[in-house]
PDB file of C-alpha atoms in Angstrom:
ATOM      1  CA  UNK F   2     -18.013   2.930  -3.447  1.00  0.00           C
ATOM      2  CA  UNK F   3     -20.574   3.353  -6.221  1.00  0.00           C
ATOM      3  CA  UNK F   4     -22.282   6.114  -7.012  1.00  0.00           C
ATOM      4  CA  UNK F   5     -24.644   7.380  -9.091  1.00  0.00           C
ATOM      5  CA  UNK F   6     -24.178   9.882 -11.497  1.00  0.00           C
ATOM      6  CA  UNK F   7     -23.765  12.579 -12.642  1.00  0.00           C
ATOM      7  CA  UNK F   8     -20.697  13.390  -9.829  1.00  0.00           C
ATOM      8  CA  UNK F   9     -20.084  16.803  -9.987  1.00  0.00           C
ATOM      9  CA  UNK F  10     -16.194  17.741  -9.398  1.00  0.00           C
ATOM     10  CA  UNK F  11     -14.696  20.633  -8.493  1.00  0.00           C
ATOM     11  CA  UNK F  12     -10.756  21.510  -9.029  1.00  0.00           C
ATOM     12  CA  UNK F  13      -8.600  20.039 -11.646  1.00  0.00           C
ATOM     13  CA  UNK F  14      -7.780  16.649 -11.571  1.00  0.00           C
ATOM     14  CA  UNK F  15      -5.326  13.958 -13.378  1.00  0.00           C
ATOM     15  CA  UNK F  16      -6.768  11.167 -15.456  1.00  0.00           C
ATOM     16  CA  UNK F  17      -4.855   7.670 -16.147  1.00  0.00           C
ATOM     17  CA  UNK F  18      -6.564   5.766 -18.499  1.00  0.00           C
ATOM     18  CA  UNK F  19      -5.986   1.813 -18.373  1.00  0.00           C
ATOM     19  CA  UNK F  20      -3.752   1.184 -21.816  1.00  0.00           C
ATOM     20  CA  UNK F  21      -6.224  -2.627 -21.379  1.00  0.00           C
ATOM     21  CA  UNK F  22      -9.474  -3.410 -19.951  1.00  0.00           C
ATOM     22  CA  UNK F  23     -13.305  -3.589 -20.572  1.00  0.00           C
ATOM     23  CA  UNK F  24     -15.350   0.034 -21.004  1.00  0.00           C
ATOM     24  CA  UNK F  25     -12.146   2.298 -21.506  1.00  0.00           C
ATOM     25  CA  UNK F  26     -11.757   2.218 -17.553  1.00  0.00           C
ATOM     26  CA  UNK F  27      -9.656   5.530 -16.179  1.00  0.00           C
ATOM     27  CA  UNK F  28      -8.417   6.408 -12.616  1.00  0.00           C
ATOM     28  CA  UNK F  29      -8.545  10.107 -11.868  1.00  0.00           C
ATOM     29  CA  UNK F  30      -6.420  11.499  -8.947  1.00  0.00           C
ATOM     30  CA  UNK F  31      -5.364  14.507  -7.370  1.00  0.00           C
ATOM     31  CA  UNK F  32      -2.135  15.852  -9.539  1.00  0.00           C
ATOM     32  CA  UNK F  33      -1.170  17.854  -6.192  1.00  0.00           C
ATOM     33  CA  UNK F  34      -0.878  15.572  -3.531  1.00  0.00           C
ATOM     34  CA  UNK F  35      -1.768  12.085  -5.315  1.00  0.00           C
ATOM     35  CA  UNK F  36      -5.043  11.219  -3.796  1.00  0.00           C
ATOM     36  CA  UNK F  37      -7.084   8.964  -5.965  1.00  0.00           C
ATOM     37  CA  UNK F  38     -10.609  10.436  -6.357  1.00  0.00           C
ATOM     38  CA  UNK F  39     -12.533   8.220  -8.410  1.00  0.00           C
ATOM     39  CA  UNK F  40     -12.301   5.584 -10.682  1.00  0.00           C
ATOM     40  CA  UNK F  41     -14.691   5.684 -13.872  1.00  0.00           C
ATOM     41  CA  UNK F  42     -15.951   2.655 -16.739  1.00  0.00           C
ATOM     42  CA  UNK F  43     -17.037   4.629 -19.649  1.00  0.00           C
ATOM     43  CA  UNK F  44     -19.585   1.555 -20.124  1.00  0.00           C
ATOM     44  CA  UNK F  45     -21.112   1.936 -17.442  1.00  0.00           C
ATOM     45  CA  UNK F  46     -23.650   5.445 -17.638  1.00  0.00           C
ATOM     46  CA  UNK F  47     -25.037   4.911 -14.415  1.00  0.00           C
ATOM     47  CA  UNK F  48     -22.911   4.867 -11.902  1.00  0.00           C
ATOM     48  CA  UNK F  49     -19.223   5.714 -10.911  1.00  0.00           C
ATOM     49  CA  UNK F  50     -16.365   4.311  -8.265  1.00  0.00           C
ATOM     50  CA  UNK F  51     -15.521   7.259  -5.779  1.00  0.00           C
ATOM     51  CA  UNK F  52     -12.359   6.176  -3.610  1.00  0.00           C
ATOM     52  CA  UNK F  53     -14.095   5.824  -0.025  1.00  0.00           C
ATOM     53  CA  UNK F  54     -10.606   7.150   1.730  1.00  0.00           C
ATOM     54  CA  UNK F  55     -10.980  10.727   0.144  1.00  0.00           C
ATOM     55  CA  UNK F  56     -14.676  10.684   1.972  1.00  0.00           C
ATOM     56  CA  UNK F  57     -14.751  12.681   5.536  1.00  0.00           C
ATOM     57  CA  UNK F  58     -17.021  10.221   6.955  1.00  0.00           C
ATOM     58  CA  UNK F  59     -17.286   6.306   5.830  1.00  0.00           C
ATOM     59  CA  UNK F  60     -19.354   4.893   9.119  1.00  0.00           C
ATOM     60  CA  UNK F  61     -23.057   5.003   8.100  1.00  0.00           C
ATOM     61  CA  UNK F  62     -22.199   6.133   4.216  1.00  0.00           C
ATOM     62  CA  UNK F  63     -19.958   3.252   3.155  1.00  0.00           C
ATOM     63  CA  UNK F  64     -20.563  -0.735   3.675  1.00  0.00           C
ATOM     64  CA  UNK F  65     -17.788  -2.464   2.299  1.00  0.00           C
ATOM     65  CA  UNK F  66     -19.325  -5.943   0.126  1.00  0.00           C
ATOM     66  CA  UNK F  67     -16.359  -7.431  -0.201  1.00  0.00           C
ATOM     67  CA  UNK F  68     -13.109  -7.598  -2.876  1.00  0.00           C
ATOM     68  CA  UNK F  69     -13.112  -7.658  -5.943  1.00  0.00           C
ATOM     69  CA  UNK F  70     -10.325  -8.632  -8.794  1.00  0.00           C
ATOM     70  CA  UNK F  71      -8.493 -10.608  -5.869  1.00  0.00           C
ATOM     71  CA  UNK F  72      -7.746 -13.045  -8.767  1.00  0.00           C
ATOM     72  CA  UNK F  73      -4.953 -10.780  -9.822  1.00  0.00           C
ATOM     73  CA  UNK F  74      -3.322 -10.722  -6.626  1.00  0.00           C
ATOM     74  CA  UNK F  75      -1.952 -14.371  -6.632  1.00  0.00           C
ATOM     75  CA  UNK F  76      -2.169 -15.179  -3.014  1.00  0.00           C
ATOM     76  CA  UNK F  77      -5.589 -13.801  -2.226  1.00  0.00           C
ATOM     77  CA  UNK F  78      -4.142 -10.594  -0.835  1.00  0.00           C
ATOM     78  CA  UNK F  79      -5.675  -8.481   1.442  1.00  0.00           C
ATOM     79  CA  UNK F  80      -8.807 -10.698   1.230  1.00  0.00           C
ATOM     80  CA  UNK F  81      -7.027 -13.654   3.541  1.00  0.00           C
ATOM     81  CA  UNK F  82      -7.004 -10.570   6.390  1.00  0.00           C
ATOM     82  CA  UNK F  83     -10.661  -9.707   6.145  1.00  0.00           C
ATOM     83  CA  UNK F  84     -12.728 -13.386   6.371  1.00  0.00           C
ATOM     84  CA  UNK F  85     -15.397 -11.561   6.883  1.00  0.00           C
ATOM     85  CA  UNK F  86     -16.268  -9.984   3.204  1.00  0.00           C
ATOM     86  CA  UNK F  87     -16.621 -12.680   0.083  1.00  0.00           C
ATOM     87  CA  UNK F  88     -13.089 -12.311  -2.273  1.00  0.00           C
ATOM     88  CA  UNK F  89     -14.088 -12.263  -6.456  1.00  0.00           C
ATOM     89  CA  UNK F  90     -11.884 -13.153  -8.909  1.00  0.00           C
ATOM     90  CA  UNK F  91     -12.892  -9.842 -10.882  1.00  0.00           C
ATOM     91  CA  UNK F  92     -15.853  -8.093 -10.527  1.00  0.00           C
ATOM     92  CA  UNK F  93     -19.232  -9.219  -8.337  1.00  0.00           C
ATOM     93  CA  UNK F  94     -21.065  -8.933 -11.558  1.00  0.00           C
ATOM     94  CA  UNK F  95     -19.388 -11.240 -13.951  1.00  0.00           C
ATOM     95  CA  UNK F  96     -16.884 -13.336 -12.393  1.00  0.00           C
ATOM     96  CA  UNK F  97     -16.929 -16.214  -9.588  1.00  0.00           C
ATOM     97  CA  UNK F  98     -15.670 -16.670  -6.296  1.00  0.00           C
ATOM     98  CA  UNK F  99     -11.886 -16.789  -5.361  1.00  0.00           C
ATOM     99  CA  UNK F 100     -11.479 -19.857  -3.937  1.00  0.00           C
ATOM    100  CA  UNK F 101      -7.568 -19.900  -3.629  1.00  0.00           C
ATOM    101  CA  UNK F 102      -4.094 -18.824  -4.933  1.00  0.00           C
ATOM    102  CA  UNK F 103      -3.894 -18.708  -8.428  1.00  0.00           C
ATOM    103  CA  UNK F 104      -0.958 -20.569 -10.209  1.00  0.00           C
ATOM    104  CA  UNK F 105      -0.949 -18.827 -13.053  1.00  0.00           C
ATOM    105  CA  UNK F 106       0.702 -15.809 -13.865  1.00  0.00           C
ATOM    106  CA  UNK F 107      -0.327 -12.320 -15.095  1.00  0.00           C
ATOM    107  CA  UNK F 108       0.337 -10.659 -18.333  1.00  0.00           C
ATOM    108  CA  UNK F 109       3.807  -8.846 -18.931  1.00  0.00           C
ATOM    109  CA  UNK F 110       4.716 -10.654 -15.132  1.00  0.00           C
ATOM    110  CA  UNK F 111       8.126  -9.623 -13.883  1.00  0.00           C
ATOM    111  CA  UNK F 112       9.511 -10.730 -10.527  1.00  0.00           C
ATOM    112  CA  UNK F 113      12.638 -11.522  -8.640  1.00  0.00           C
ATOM    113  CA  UNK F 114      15.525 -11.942 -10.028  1.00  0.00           C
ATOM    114  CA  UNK F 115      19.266 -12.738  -9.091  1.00  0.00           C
ATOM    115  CA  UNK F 116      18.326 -11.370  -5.225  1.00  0.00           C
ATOM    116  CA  UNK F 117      16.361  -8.369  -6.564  1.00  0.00           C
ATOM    117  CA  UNK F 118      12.813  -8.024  -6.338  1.00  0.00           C
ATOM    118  CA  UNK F 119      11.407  -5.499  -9.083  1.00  0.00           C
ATOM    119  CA  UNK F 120       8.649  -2.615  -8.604  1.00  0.00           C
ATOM    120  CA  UNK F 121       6.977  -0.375 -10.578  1.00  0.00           C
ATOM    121  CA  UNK F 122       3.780   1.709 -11.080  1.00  0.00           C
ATOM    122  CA  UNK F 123       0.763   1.049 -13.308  1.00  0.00           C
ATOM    123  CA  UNK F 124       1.841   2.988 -16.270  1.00  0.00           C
ATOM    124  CA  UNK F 125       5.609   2.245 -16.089  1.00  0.00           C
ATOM    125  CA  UNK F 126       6.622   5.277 -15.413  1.00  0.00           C
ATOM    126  CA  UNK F 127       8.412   4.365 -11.611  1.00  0.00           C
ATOM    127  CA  UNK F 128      10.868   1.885 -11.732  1.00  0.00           C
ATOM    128  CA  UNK F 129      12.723   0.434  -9.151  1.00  0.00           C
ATOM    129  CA  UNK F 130      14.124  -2.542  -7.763  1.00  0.00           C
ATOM    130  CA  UNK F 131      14.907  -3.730  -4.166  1.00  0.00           C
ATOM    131  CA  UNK F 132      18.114  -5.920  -2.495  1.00  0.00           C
ATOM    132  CA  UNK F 133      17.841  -8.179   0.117  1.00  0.00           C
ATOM    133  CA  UNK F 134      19.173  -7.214   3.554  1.00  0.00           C
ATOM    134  CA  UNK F 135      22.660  -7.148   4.082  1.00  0.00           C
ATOM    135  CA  UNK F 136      24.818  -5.407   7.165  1.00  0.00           C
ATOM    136  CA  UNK F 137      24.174  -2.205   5.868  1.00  0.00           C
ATOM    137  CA  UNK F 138      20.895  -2.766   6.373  1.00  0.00           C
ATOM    138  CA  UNK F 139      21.511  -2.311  10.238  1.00  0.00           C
ATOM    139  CA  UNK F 140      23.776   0.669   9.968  1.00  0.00           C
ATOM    140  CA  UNK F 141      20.902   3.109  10.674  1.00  0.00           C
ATOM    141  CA  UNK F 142      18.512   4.148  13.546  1.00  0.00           C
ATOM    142  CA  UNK F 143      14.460   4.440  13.711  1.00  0.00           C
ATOM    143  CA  UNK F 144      11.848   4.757  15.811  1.00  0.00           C
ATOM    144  CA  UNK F 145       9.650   2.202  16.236  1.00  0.00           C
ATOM    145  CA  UNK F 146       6.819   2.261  13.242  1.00  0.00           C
ATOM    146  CA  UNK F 147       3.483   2.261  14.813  1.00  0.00           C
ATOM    147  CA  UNK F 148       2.554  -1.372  14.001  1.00  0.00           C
ATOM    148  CA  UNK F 149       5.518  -2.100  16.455  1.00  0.00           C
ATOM    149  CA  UNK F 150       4.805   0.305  19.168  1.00  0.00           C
ATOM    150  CA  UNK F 151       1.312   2.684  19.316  1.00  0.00           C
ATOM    151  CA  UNK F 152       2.822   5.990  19.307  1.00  0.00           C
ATOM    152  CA  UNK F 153      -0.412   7.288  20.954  1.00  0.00           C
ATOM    153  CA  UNK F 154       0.071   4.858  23.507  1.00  0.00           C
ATOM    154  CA  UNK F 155       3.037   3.784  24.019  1.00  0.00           C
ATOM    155  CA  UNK F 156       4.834   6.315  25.950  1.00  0.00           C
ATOM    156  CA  UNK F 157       8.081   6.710  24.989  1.00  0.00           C
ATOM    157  CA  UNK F 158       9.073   3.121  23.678  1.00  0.00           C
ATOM    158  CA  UNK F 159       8.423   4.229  20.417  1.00  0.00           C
ATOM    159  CA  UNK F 160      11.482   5.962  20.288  1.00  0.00           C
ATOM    160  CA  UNK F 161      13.502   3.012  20.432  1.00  0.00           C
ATOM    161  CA  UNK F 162      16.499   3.749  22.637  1.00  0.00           C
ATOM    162  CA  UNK F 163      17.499   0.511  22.848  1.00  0.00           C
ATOM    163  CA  UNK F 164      18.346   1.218  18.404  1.00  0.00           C
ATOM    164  CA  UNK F 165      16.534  -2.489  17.962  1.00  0.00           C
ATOM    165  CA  UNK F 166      16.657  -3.388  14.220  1.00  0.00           C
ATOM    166  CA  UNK F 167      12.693  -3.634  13.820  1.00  0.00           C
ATOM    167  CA  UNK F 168      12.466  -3.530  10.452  1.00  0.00           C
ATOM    168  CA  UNK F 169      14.801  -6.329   9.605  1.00  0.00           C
ATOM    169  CA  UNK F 170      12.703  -9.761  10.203  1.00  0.00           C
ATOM    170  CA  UNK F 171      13.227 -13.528  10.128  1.00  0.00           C
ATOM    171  CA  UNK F 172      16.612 -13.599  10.976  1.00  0.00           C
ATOM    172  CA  UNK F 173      17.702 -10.367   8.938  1.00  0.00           C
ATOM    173  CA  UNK F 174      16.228 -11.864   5.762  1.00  0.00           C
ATOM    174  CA  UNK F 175      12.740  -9.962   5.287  1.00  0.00           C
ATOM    175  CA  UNK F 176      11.326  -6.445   5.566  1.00  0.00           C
ATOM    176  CA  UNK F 177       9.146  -5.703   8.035  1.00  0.00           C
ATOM    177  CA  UNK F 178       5.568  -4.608   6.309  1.00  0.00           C
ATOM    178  CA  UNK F 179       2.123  -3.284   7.753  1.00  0.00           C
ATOM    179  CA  UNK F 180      -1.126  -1.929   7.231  1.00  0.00           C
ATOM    180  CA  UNK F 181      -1.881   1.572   7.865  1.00  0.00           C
ATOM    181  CA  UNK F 182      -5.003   3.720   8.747  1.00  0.00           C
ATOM    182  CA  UNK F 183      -3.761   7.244   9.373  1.00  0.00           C
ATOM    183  CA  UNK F 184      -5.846  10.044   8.223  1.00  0.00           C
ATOM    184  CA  UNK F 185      -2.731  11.392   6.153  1.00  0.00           C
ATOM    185  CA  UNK F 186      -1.949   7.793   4.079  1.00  0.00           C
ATOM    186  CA  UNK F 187      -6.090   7.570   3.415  1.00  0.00           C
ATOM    187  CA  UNK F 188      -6.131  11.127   2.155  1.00  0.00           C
ATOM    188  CA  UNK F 189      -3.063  10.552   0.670  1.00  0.00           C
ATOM    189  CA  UNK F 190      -4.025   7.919  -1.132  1.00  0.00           C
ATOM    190  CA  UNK F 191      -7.516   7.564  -1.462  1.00  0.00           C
ATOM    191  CA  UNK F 192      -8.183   4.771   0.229  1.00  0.00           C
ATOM    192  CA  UNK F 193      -8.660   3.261   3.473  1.00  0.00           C
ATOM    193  CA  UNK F 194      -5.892   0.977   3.737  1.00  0.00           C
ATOM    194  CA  UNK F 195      -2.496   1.223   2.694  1.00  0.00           C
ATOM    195  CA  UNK F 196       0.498  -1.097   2.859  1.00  0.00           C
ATOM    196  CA  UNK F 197       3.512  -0.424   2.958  1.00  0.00           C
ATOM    197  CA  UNK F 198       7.227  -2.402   3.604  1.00  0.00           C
ATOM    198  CA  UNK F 199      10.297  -0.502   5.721  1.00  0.00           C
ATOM    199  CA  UNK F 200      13.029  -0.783   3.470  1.00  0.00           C
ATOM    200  CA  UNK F 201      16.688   1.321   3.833  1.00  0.00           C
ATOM    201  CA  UNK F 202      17.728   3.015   1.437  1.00  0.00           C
ATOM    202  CA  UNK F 203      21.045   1.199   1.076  1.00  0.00           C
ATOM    203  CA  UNK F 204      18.151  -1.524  -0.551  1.00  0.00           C
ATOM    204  CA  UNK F 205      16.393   0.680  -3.341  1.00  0.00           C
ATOM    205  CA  UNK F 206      18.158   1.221  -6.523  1.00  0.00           C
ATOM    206  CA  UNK F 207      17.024   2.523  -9.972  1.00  0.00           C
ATOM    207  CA  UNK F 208      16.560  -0.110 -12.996  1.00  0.00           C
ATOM    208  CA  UNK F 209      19.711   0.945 -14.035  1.00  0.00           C
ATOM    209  CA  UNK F 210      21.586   0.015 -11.020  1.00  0.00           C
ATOM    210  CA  UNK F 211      22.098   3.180  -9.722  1.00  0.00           C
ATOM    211  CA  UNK F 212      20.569   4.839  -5.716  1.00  0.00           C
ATOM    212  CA  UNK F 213      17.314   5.385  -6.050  1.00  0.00           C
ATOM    213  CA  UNK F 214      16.654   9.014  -7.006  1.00  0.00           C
ATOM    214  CA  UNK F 215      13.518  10.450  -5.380  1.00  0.00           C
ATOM    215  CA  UNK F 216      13.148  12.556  -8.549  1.00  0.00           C
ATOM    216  CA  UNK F 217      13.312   9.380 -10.999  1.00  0.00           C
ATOM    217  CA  UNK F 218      10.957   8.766 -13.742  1.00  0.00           C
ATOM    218  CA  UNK F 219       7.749  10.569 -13.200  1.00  0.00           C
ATOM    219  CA  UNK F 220       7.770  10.764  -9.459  1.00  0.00           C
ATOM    220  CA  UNK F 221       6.150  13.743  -7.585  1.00  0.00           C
ATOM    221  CA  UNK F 222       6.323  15.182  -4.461  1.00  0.00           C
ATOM    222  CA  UNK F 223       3.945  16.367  -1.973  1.00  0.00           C
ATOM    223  CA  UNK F 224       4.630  17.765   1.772  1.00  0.00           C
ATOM    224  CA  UNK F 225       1.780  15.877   3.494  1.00  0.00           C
ATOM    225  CA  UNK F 226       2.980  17.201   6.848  1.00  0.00           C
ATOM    226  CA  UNK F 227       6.158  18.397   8.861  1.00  0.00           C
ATOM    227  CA  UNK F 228       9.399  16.530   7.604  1.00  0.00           C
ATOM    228  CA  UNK F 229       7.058  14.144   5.730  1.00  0.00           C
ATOM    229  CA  UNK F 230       6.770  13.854   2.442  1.00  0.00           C
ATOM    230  CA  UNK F 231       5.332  11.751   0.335  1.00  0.00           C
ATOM    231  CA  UNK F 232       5.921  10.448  -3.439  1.00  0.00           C
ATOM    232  CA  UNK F 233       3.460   9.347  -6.183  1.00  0.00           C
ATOM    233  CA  UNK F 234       3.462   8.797 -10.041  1.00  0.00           C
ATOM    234  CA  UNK F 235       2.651  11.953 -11.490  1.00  0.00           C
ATOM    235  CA  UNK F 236       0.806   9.961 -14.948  1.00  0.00           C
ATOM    236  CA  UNK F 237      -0.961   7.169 -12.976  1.00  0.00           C
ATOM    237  CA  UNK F 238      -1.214   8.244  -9.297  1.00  0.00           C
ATOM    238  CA  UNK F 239       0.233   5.032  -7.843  1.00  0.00           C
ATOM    239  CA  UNK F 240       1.879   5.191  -3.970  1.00  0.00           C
ATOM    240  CA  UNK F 241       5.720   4.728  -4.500  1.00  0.00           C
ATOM    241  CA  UNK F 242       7.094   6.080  -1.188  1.00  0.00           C
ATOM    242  CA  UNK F 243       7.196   8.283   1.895  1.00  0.00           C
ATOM    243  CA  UNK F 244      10.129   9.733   4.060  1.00  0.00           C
ATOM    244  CA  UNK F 245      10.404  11.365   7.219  1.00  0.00           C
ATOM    245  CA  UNK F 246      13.128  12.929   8.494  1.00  0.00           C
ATOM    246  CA  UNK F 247      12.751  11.599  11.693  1.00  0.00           C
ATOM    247  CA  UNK F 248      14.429   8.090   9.769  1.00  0.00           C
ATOM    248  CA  UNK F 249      15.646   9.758   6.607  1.00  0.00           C
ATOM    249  CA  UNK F 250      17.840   6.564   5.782  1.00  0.00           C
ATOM    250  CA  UNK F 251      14.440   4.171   6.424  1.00  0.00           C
ATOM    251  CA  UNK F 252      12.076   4.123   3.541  1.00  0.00           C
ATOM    252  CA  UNK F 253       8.421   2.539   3.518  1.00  0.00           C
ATOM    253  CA  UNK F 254       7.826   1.551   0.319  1.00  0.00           C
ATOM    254  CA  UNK F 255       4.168   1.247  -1.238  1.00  0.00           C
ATOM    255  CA  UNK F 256       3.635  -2.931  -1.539  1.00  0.00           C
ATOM    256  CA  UNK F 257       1.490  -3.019  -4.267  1.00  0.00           C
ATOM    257  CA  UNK F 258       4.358  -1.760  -6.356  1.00  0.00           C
ATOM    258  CA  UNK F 259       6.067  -5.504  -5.651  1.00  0.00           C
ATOM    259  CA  UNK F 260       5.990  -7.607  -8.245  1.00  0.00           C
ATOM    260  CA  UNK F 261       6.498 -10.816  -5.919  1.00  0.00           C
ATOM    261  CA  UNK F 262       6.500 -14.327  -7.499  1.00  0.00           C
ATOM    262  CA  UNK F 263       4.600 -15.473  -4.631  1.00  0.00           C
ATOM    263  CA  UNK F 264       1.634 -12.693  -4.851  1.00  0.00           C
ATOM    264  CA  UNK F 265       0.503  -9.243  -4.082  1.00  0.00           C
ATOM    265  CA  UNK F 266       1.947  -9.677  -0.135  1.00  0.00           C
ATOM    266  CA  UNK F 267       5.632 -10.622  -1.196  1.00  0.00           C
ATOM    267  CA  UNK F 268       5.774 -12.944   1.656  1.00  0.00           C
ATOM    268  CA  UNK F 269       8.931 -14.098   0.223  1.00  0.00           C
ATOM    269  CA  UNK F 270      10.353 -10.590   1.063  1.00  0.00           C
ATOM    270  CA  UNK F 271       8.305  -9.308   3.512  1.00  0.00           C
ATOM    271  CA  UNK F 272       6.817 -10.290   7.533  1.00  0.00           C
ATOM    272  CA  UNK F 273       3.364  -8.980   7.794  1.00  0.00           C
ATOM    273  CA  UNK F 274       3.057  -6.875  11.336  1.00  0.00           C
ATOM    274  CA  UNK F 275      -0.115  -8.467  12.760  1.00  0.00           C
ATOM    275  CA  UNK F 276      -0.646  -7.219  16.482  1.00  0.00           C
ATOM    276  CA  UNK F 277      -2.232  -3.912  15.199  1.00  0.00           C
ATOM    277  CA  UNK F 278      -2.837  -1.881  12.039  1.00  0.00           C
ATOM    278  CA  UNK F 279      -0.731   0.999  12.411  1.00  0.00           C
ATOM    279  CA  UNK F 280      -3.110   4.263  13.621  1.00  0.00           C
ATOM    280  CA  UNK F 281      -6.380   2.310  14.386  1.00  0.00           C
ATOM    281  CA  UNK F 282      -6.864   4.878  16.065  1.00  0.00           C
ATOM    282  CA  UNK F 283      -7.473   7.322  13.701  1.00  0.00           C
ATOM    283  CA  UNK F 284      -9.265   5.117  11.250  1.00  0.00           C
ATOM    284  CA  UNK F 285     -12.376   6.579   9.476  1.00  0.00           C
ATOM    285  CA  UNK F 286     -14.351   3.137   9.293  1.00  0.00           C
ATOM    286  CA  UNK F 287     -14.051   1.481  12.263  1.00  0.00           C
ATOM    287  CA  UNK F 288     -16.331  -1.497  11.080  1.00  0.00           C
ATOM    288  CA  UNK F 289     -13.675  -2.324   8.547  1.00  0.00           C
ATOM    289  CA  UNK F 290     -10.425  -1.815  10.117  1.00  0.00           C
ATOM    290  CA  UNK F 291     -11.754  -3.831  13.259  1.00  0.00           C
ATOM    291  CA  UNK F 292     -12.507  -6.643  10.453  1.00  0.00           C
ATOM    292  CA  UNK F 293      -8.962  -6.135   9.332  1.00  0.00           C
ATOM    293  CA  UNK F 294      -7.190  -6.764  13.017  1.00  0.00           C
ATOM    294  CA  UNK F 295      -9.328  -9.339  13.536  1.00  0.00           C
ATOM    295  CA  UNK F 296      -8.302 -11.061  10.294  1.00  0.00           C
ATOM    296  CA  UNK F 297      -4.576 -10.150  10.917  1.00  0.00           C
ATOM    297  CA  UNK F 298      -4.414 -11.969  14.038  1.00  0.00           C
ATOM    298  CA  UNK F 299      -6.243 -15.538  13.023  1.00  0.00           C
ATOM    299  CA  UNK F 300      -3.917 -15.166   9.873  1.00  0.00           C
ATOM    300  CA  UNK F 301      -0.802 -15.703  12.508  1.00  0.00           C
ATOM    301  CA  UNK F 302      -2.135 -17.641  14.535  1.00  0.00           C
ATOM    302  CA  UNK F 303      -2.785 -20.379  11.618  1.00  0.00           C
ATOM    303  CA  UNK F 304       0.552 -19.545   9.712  1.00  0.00           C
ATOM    304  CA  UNK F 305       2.135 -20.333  13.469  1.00  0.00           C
ATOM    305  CA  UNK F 306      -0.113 -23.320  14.305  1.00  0.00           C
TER     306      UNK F 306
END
C-alpha cells in the first residue's frame, strides 16, 4: 500500500536494508514480535510501502492492483491463485507483464539437493534444510489444520480422533501447505496472506546436519498467543516458523523460505490445500481473500482436468 509521506512512526523499529537493489530499498519490522511495518525506496521522496496486514481495517482503505516482482517467483506464485489482479515481472512502473514461468534462474539460486530441499531468510542469517517424508514422518498426532477442517465450524472433527496423517500428501511424498488469514499470522507478519507447509520435526535439520534448533542463527521468539509461538529473523524480519503445543512435534514452516527448483510454491515438495484458506473467517479484506478461494479452486480444478 502506498502512501504518502512523511509517515510518522511511533516505537522503535528494526531496519533490513537490501545488500542489492535500485534506491537503497530497506524493510523495517517490528524487532518484538516480527511484524513487517513498512517497506521504504530511498529514491522515491514521495511516497512509502506500509504492509496492509499491520492496518486494523483494509475494506474501503486498501484496493489491491495486482503483483508485482512475480518474475522472481519462477512459477508465477501466488499470482496463478488470484486471476483476478494483473501479475508484473517487477514493478507496475518499469517492467512488463508476467506472462508465464520463467526458465531462468535467480542470482546466488540454491535448491534441492540429494533429497533435501534448502531454506533460508533474506539476509542469511536462518538456515535450514528439509527431508522428504519417511515413517517417522507418521509417528506423531495433530489436529486437523484449518485448511483441512474449519475449526469454527467444524465441530469437533478438527480434532482428528481418527489420528489421520493430514499433513503427509500424494502418497506420503509431499507436505501438506496452505494459505492463511488469521488475525494473529497478518499481525504477525504484516501481511495479509501467509503460507505456510506442515512439516515434522523429524524433517528440519540445521545446515550442518544437525535437529533444527529453534534458537539457531538469528532466530527470535515471540508468544503470539497461548502455547503458540512464533519465530522470525531477528536482522531481516522474515517468517521461519510457528509451534503450538497442541502438535509440538508438527511444524508449519514459512514457504517463502523454500528455495524450490520448480518456484516460489515448491510444488515438487508441497500439495497446495485448496477447499478453503485457513481462517477466512477472520480475514481483514474480504474482497481479496474471496479472490484468493476463488482462484484456489479453478487452480485444482485445471491441474485435475
Amino acid at each position: 500500500m502506498y502512501i504518502r509521506r512523511p509517515l510518522a512512526i511511533t516505537g522503535p523499529y528494526t531496519e533490513y536494508i537490501y545488500p542489492a537493489g535500485p534506491g537503497n530499498f530497506s524493510r523495517c519490522f517490528c524487532p518484538t514480535c516480527g511484524t513487517s511495518v513498512f517497506e521504504d525506496g530511498k529514491k522515491s521522496a514521495l511516497h512509502t510501502s506500509l504492509a496492509t496486514g499491520a492496518l486494523e481495517k483494509a475494506e474501503g482503505w486498501v484496493d489491491f492492483k495486482g503483483c508485482i516482482f512475480v518474475g522472481d517467483t519462477r512459477d508465477g506464485g501466488v499470482s496463478a491463485w488470484l486471476p483476478g489482479l494483473p501479475a508484473w515481472e517487477g514493478t507496475q512502473e518499469e517492467t512488463s507483464r508476467y506472462e508465464g514461468p520463467m526458465t531462468k534462474g535467480v542470482e546466488g539460486e540454491r535448491g534441492e539437493e540429494g533429497g533435501k530441499l534448502e531454506c533460508y531468510c533474506r539476509c542469511g542469517g536462518v538456515e535450514f534444510y528439509i527431508t522428504r517424508p519417511n515413517e517417522e514422518s507418521r509417528e506423531l498426532y495433530s489436529p486437523y489444520g484449518d485448511a483441512v477442517v474449519a475449526h469454527t465450524t467444524g465441530g469437533e472433527e478438527w480434532r482428528n480422533e481418527e489420528d489421520a496423517k493430514w499433513w503427509l500428501c500424494a502418497g506420503g511424498t509431499k507436505y501438506a501447505a496452505s494459505n492463511c488469514a488469521c488475525v494473529s499470522c497478518r499481525k504477525s507478519s504484516g501481511y495479509d496472506i501467509q503460507q505456510w507447509a506442515f512439516v515434522p520435526e523429524v524433517n528440519l535439520f540445521q545446515k550442518d546436519g544437525k535437529p533444527v534448533d529453534f534458537s539457531m542463527g538469528t532466530l527470535k521468539e515471540y508468544k503470539s498467543s497461548e502455547g503458540v509461538t512464533r519465530h522470525f529473523c531477528g536482522k531481516c524480519g522474515a517468517t521461519v516458523f510457528w509451534r503450538t503445543t497442541k502438535r509440538p512435534k508438527l511444524v508449519d514452516v514459512s514457504v517463502g523460505l523454500m528455495e524450490a527448483p520448480s518456484g516460489s510454491r515448491a510444488e515438487e515438495w508441497l500439495e497446495w490445500k485448496t477447499d478453503r484458506v485457513s481462517f477466512t473467517e477472520f480475514s481483514q479484506n474480504r474482497k481479496l481473500i474471496g479472490m484468493l478461494e476463488e482462484g484456489l479452486k479453478e487452480y485444482q480444478t485445471t491441474k485435475t482436468a
